[in-house]
Coordinates of C-alpha atoms in Angstrom, one line a residue:
M1 CA 32.1 -11.9 -24.7
N2 CA 33.6 -13.9 -21.8
P3 CA 32.4 -17.4 -20.8
G4 CA 30.8 -16.2 -17.6
H5 CA 28.7 -13.7 -19.6
S6 CA 27.4 -16.4 -21.9
G7 CA 26.4 -18.5 -18.9
V8 CA 24.3 -15.6 -17.6
I9 CA 22.6 -15.4 -21.0
A10 CA 21.9 -19.1 -21.0
Q11 CA 20.4 -18.8 -17.5
T12 CA 18.3 -15.9 -18.6
I13 CA 17.0 -17.9 -21.6
Q14 CA 16.1 -20.7 -19.3
L15 CA 14.3 -18.2 -16.9
A16 CA 12.5 -16.8 -19.9
L17 CA 11.0 -20.2 -20.9
A18 CA 8.2 -20.1 -18.4
P19 CA 6.8 -16.8 -19.7
V20 CA 7.2 -18.1 -23.2
F21 CA 5.1 -21.2 -22.4
V22 CA 2.4 -18.9 -21.0
L23 CA 2.6 -17.0 -24.3
V24 CA 2.0 -20.2 -26.2
A25 CA -1.0 -21.0 -24.0
I26 CA -2.4 -17.5 -24.6
G27 CA -2.0 -18.1 -28.4
N28 CA -3.9 -21.4 -28.1
I29 CA -6.7 -19.9 -26.1
M30 CA -6.9 -17.0 -28.7
N31 CA -7.2 -19.6 -31.4
I32 CA -10.1 -21.3 -29.6
L33 CA -11.8 -18.0 -29.1
T34 CA -11.5 -16.9 -32.7
T35 CA -12.9 -20.2 -33.8
R36 CA -15.8 -19.8 -31.5
L37 CA -16.3 -16.2 -32.6
G38 CA -16.3 -17.3 -36.3
R39 CA -19.1 -19.8 -35.5
I40 CA -21.1 -17.2 -33.5
V41 CA -20.8 -14.7 -36.4
D42 CA -22.1 -17.3 -38.8
R43 CA -25.0 -18.0 -36.5
S44 CA -25.7 -14.2 -36.1
R45 CA -25.9 -13.9 -39.9
A46 CA -28.4 -16.7 -40.1
L47 CA -30.5 -15.2 -37.3
Q48 CA -30.5 -11.8 -39.0
S49 CA -32.1 -13.3 -42.1
Q50 CA -34.6 -15.2 -39.9
H51 CA -35.4 -11.9 -38.0
A52 CA -37.0 -10.4 -41.2
E53 CA -38.8 -13.6 -42.1
T54 CA -40.5 -14.5 -38.7
T55 CA -43.4 -13.2 -36.8
G56 CA -45.1 -13.9 -33.4
R57 CA -43.6 -16.4 -31.0
E58 CA -41.1 -17.6 -33.6
H59 CA -39.8 -14.0 -34.0
D60 CA -39.5 -13.6 -30.3
L61 CA -37.3 -16.8 -30.1
V62 CA -35.1 -15.4 -32.8
V63 CA -34.8 -12.1 -30.9
I64 CA -33.9 -13.9 -27.7
E65 CA -31.2 -15.9 -29.5
I66 CA -29.8 -12.7 -31.2
R67 CA -29.5 -11.2 -27.7
Y68 CA -27.6 -14.3 -26.6
V69 CA -25.3 -14.1 -29.6
D70 CA -24.7 -10.4 -29.1
R71 CA -23.6 -11.1 -25.4
R72 CA -21.4 -14.0 -26.5
I73 CA -19.7 -11.8 -29.1
H74 CA -19.1 -9.1 -26.5
L75 CA -17.6 -11.6 -24.0
I76 CA -15.3 -13.1 -26.6
G77 CA -14.2 -9.7 -27.8
R78 CA -13.3 -8.7 -24.2
A79 CA -11.5 -12.0 -23.6
L80 CA -9.4 -11.6 -26.8
L81 CA -8.5 -8.0 -25.8
L82 CA -7.3 -9.2 -22.4
L83 CA -5.3 -12.0 -24.0
V84 CA -3.6 -9.6 -26.4
V85 CA -2.7 -7.3 -23.5
S86 CA -1.6 -10.3 -21.5
G87 CA 0.7 -11.4 -24.4
L88 CA 2.2 -8.0 -24.5
A89 CA 2.9 -8.1 -20.8
I90 CA 4.6 -11.4 -21.3
G91 CA 6.7 -9.8 -24.0
V92 CA 7.7 -7.0 -21.6
T93 CA 8.5 -9.7 -18.9
V94 CA 10.9 -11.5 -21.2
G95 CA 12.4 -8.2 -22.5
S96 CA 13.0 -7.0 -18.9
L97 CA 14.7 -10.2 -18.1
F98 CA 17.1 -9.8 -20.9
I99 CA 17.6 -6.1 -20.6
G100 CA 18.2 -6.4 -16.9
E101 CA 20.9 -9.1 -17.4
M102 CA 22.5 -7.5 -20.4
A103 CA 22.6 -3.9 -19.0
G104 CA 23.2 -4.9 -15.4
L105 CA 20.0 -3.2 -14.3
E106 CA 17.8 -4.3 -11.4
L107 CA 14.5 -5.0 -13.2
R108 CA 13.1 -7.7 -10.9
N109 CA 10.2 -5.6 -9.7
L110 CA 9.2 -4.8 -13.3
T111 CA 9.6 -8.4 -14.3
G112 CA 7.5 -9.6 -11.4
I113 CA 4.8 -7.0 -11.9
T114 CA 4.4 -7.6 -15.7
F115 CA 4.4 -11.4 -15.2
F116 CA 1.7 -11.1 -12.5
G117 CA -0.3 -8.7 -14.6
A118 CA -0.1 -11.1 -17.6
I119 CA -1.3 -14.0 -15.5
A120 CA -4.1 -11.9 -13.9
L121 CA -5.3 -10.8 -17.4
L122 CA -5.2 -14.4 -18.6
M123 CA -7.3 -15.5 -15.6
I124 CA -9.9 -12.8 -16.3
A125 CA -10.0 -13.8 -20.0
L126 CA -10.7 -17.3 -18.9
V127 CA -13.6 -16.1 -16.8
Y128 CA -15.0 -14.4 -19.8
L129 CA -14.6 -17.7 -21.8
L130 CA -16.4 -19.5 -19.0
L131 CA -19.2 -17.0 -19.1
E132 CA -19.5 -17.2 -22.8
T133 CA -19.6 -21.0 -22.7
R134 CA -22.3 -20.9 -20.0
I135 CA -24.4 -18.6 -22.2
A136 CA -23.9 -20.9 -25.1
A137 CA -25.0 -23.9 -23.1
R138 CA -28.0 -22.0 -21.7
S139 CA -29.1 -20.9 -25.1
L140 CA -28.8 -24.4 -26.6
R141 CA -31.1 -26.1 -24.2
L142 CA -33.4 -28.5 -25.9
P143 CA -37.1 -28.0 -25.4
Q144 CA -38.4 -30.4 -22.8
G145 CA -41.1 -31.7 -25.2
L146 CA -38.4 -33.0 -27.6
L147 CA -36.8 -35.1 -24.8
E148 CA -40.0 -37.1 -24.3
L149 CA -39.1 -37.7 -20.7
E150 CA -42.4 -39.4 -20.0
R151 CA -41.5 -42.2 -22.4
D152 CA -39.4 -45.2 -21.2
I153 CA -36.9 -45.9 -23.9
P154 CA -34.5 -48.8 -23.6
H155 CA -30.9 -47.9 -23.6
Q156 CA -28.7 -48.9 -26.5
Q157 CA -25.7 -51.0 -25.7

């Protein structure tokens, strides 16, 4: 191995750092999503037991919330799938950088396409996360009666 070759490897490692940071971000987002998914699954189990024990309007409210929970699970599942595929595309990006340099192959197009694909998948996954959080916020609205908006309550300092 000559000194010039090790310089190329060092440059390739530096070039590969950006995709690796994206991979770290993907992992962090996946961690957030799996935590959210765990909480949603816990809530779905509680709702399933309430489903059998409720009737009338109370039962209708349980069914509505179960539908919200089902949609949230679906969105998080899609987001996680997209993030996994995005992470794999980042791996191909980094691999193509090294293979291209080590074998002297022209893989810039492959590298660019896989990196762009990974970022596109990441952005779509973030849209799914946004949709899921919007559904969560919509389903957690407090009933107006509990807010007692007609009352003037002094603010605490």
